[in-house]
PDB file of C-alpha atoms in Angstrom:
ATOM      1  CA  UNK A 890      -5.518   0.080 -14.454  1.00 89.00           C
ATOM      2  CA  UNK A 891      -3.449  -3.226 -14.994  1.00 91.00           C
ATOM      3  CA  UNK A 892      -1.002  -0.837 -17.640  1.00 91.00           C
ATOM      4  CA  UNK A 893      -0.707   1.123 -14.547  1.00 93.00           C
ATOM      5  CA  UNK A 894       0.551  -1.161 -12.607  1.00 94.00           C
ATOM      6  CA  UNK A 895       2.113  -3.238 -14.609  1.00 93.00           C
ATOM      7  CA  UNK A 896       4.571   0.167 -15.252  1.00 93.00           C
ATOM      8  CA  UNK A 897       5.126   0.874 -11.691  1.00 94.00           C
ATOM      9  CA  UNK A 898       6.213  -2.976 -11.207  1.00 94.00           C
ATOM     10  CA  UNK A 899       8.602  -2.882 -14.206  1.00 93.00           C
ATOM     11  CA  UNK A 900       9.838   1.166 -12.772  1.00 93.00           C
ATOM     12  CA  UNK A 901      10.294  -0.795  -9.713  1.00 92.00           C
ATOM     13  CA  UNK A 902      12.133  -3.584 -11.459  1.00 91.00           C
ATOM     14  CA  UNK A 903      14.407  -1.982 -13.779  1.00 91.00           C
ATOM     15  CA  UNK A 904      15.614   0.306 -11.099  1.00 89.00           C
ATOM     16  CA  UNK A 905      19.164  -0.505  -8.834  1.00 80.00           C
ATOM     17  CA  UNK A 906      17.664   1.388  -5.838  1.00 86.00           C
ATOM     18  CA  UNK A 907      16.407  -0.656  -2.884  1.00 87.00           C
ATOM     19  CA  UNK A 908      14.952   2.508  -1.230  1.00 92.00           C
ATOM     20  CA  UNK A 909      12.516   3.280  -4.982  1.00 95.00           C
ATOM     21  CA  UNK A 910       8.694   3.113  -3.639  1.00 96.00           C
ATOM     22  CA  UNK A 911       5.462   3.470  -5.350  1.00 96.00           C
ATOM     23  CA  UNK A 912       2.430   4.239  -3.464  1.00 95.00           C
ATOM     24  CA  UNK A 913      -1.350   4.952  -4.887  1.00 93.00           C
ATOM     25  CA  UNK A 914      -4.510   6.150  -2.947  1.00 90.00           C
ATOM     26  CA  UNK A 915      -7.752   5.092  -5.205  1.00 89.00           C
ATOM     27  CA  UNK A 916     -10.681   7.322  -4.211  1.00 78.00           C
ATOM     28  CA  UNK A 917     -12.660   7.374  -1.244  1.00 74.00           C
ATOM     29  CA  UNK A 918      -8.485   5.790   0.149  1.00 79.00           C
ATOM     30  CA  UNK A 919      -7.409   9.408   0.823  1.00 77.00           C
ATOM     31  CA  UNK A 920      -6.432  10.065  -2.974  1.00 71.00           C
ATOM     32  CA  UNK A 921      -5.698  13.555  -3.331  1.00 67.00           C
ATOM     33  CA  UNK A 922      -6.515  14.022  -6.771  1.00 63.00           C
ATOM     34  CA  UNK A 923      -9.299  12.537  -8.713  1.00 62.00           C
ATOM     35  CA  UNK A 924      -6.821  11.182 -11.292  1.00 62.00           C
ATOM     36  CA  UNK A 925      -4.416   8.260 -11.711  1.00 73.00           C
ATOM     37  CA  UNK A 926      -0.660   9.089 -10.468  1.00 82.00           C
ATOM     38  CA  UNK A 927       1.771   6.851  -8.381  1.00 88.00           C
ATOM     39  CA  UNK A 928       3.914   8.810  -5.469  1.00 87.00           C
ATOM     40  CA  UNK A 929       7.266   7.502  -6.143  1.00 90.00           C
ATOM     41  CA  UNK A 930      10.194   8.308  -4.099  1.00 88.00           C
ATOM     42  CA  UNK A 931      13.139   7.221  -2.310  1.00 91.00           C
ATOM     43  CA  UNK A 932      13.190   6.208   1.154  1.00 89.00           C
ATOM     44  CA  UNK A 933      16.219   5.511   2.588  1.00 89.00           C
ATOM     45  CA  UNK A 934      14.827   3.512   5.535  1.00 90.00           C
ATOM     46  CA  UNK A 935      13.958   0.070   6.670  1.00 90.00           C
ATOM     47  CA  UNK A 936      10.493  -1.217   6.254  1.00 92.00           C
ATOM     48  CA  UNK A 937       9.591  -3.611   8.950  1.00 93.00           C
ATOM     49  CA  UNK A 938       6.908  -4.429   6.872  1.00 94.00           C
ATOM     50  CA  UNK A 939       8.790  -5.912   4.444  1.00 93.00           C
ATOM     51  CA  UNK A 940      10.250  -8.309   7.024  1.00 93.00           C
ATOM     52  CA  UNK A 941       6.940  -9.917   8.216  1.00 96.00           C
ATOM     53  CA  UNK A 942       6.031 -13.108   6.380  1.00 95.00           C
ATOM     54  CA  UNK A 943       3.640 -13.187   3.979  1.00 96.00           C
ATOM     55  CA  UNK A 944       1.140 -16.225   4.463  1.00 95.00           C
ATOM     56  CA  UNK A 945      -2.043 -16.955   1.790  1.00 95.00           C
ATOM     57  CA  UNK A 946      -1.064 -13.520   0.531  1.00 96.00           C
ATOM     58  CA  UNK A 947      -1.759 -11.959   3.826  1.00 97.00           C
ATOM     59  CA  UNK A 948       0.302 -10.083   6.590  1.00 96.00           C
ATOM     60  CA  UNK A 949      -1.185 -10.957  10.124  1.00 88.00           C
ATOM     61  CA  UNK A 950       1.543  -9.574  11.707  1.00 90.00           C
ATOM     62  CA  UNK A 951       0.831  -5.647  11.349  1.00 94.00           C
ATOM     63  CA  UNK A 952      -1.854  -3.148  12.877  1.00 95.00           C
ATOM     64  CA  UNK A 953      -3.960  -3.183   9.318  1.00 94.00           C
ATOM     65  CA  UNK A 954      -4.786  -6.913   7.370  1.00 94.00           C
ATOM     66  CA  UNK A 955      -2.423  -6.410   5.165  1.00 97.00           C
ATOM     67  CA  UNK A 956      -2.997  -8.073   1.781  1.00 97.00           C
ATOM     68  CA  UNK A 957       0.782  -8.681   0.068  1.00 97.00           C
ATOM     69  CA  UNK A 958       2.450 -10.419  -3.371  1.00 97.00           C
ATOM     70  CA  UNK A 959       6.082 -10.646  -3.912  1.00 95.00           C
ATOM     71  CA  UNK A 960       8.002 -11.398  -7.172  1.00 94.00           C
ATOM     72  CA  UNK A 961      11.390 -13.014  -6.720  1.00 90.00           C
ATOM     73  CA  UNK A 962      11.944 -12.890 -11.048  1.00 86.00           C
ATOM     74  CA  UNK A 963      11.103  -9.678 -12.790  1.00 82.00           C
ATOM     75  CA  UNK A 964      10.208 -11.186 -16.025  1.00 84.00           C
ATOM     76  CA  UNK A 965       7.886  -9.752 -17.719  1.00 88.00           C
ATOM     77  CA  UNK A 966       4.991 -13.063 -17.716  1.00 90.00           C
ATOM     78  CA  UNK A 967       5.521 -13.414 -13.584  1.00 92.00           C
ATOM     79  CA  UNK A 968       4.925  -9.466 -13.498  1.00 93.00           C
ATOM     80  CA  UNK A 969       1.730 -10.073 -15.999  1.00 93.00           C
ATOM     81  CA  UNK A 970       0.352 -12.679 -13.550  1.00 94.00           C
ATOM     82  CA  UNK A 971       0.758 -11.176 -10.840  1.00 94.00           C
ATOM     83  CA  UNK A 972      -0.595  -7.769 -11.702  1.00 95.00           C
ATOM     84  CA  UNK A 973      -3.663  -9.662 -13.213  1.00 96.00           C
ATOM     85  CA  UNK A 974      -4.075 -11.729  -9.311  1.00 96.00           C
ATOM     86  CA  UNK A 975      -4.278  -7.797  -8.086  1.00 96.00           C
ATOM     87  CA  UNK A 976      -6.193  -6.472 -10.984  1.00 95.00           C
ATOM     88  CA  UNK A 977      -9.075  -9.369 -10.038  1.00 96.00           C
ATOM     89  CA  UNK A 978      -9.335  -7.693  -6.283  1.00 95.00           C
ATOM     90  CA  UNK A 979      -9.119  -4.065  -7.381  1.00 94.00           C
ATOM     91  CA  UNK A 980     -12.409  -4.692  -9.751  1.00 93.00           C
ATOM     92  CA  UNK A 981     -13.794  -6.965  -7.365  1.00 94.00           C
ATOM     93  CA  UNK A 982     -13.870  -3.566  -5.023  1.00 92.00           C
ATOM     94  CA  UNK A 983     -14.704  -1.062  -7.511  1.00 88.00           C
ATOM     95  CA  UNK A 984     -17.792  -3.268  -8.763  1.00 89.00           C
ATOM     96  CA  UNK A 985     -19.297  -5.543  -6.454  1.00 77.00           C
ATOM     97  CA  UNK A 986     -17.952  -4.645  -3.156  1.00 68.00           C
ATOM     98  CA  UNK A 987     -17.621  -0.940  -2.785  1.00 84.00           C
ATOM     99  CA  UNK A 988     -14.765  -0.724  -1.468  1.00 93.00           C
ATOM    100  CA  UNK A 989     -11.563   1.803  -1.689  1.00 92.00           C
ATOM    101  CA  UNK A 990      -7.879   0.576  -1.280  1.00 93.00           C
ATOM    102  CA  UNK A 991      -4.637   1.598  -1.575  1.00 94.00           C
ATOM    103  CA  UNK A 992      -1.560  -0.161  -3.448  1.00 96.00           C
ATOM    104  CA  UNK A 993       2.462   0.291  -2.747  1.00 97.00           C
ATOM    105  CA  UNK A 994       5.246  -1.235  -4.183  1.00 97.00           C
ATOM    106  CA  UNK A 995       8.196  -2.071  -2.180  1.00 96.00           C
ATOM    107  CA  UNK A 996      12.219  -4.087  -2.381  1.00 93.00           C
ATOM    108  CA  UNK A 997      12.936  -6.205   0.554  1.00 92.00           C
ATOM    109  CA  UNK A 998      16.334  -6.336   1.475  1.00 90.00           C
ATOM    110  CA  UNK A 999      17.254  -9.610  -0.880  1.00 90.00           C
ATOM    111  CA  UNK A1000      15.445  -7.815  -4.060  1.00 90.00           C
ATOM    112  CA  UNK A1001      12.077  -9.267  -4.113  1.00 94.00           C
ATOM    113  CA  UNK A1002       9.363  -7.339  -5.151  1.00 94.00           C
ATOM    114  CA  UNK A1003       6.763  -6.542  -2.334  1.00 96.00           C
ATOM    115  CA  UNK A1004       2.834  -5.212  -3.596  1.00 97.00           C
ATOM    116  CA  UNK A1005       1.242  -4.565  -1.009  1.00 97.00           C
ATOM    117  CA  UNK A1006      -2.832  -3.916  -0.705  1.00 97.00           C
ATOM    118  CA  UNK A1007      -5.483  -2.561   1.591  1.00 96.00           C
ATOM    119  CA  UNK A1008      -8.948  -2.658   1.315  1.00 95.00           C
ATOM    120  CA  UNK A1009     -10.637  -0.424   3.112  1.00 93.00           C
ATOM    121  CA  UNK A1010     -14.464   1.445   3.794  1.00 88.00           C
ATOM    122  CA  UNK A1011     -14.605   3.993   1.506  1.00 85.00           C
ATOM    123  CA  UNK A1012     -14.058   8.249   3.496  1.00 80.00           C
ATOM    124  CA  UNK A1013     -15.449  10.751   1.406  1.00 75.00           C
ATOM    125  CA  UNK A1014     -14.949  14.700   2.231  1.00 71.00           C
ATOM    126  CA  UNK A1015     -12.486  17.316   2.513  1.00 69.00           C
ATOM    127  CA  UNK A1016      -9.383  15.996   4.506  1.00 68.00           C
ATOM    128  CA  UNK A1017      -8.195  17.318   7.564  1.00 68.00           C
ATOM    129  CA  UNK A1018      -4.587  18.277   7.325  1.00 68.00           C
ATOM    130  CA  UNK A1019      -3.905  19.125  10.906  1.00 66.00           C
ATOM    131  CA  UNK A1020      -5.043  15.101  11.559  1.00 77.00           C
ATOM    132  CA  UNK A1021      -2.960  11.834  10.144  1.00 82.00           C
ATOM    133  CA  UNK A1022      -4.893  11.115   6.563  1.00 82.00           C
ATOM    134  CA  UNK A1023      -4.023   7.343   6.818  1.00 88.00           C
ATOM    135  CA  UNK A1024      -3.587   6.078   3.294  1.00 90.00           C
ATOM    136  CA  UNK A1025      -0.417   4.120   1.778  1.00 90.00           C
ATOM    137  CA  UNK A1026       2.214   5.691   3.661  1.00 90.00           C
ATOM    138  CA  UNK A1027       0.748   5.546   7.208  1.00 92.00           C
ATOM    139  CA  UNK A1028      -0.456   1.641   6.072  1.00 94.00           C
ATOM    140  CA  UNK A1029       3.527   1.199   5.430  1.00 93.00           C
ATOM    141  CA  UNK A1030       4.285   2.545   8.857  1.00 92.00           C
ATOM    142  CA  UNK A1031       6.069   5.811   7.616  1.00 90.00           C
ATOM    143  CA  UNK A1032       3.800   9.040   9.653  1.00 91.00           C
ATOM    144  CA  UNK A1033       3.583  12.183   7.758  1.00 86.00           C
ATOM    145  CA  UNK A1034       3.899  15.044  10.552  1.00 87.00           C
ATOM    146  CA  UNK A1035       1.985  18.073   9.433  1.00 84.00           C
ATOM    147  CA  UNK A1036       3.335  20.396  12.622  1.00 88.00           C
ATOM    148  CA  UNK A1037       6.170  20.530  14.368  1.00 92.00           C
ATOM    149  CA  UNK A1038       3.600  19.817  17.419  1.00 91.00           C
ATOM    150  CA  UNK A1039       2.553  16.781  15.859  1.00 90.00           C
ATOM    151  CA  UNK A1040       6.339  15.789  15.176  1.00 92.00           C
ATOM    152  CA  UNK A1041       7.188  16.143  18.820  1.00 94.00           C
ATOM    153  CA  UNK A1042       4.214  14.271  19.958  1.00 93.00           C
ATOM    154  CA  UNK A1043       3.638  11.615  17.581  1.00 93.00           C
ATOM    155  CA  UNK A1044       4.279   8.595  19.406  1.00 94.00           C
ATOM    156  CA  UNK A1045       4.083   4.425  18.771  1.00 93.00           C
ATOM    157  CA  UNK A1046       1.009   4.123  20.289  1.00 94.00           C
ATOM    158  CA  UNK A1047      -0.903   6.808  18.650  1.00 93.00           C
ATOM    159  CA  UNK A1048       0.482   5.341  15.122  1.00 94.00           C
ATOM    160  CA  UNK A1049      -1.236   2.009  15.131  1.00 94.00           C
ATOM    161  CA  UNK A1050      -4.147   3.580  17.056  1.00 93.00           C
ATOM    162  CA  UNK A1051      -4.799   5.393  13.330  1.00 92.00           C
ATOM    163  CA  UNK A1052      -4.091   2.227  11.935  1.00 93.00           C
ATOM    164  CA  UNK A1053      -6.535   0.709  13.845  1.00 92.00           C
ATOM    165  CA  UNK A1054      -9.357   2.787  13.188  1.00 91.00           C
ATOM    166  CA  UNK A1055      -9.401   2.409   9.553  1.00 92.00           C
ATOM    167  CA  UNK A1056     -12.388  -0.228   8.575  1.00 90.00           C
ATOM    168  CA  UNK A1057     -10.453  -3.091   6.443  1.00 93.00           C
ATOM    169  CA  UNK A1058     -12.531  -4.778   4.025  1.00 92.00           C
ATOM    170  CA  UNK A1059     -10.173  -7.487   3.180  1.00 93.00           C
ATOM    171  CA  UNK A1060     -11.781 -10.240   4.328  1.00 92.00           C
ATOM    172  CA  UNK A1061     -14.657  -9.692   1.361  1.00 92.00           C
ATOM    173  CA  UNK A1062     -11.867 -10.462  -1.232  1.00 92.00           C
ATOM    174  CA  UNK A1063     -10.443 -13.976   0.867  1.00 92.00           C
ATOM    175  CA  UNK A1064     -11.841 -16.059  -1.855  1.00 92.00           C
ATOM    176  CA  UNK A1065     -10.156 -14.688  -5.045  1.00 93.00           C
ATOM    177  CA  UNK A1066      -6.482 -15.139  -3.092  1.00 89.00           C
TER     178      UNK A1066
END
């Protein structure tokens, strides 16, 4: 909902903590729950992603289209308009284009404000936890090993393979950017 993410931006906002994130998996992105929760947590580690430049609202830089906002003031109207830009894609996908996606919230290193979003083909069904779920995290470029096997093995390659392989739907939304 736009309350929903209006709150995560202004959690994000009011906190001093450049390593803060806020991730969310809509159904049919790998959501775990049928409910509406952010993952927040600290991570202590550089994103590259929030390096890459961000042109027409879009990453072309990275494994996955990549659809990304930044706010360089916090106040509460940018936030507002902002939110509303994303709030126009997310019920673009949940009415007319059937289509899942998956939202985090990120600090580059001089304080702005990163969203970013991907649209994706909807996978339904039980997960398989011994394979990589990709959802927000994996999108971000942070792996979640499930075994120490997969830890040991997990390399580069195999990474943005996954990435890869997830149907992107982005380009159905181009025209509200």
């Amino acid at each position: 909902t736009k309350d929903a993410l209006i709150m995560g931006l202004e959690v994000l906002a009011l906190s001093d903590h450049q390593s803060l994130r806020l991730g969310f998996n809509s159904l049919g992105a790998m959501a775990s729950v049928n409910h509406l929760h952010w993952h927040c947590y600290y991570f202590d580690y550089k994103l590259t992603l929030n390096d890459l430049p961000i042109i027409n609202n879009l990453i072309l830089d990275w494994p996955i289209p990549t659809i990304a906002f930044e706010i360089d003031d916090c106040h509460r109207t940018t936030i507002n308009e902002i939110s509303q830009k994303i709030m126009t894609i997310v019920d673009f996908c949940l009415t007319n284009g059937q289509i899942s996606y998956n939202i985090f919230l990120s600090r580059t290193a001089s304080q702005k404000i990163r969203i970013y979003l991907w649209l994706v083909e909807p996978r339904w069904g039980q997960k398989n936890d011994l394979n990589i779920n990709a959802a927000f995290c994996e999108f971000t470029g942070y792996f979640i090993c499930k075994t120490k096997e997969m830890f040991e093995t997990l390399d580069e390659i195999q990474c943005i393979k996954v990435l890869k392989s997830v149907h992107s739907h982005h380009d159905k939304v181009l025209h509200l950017l």
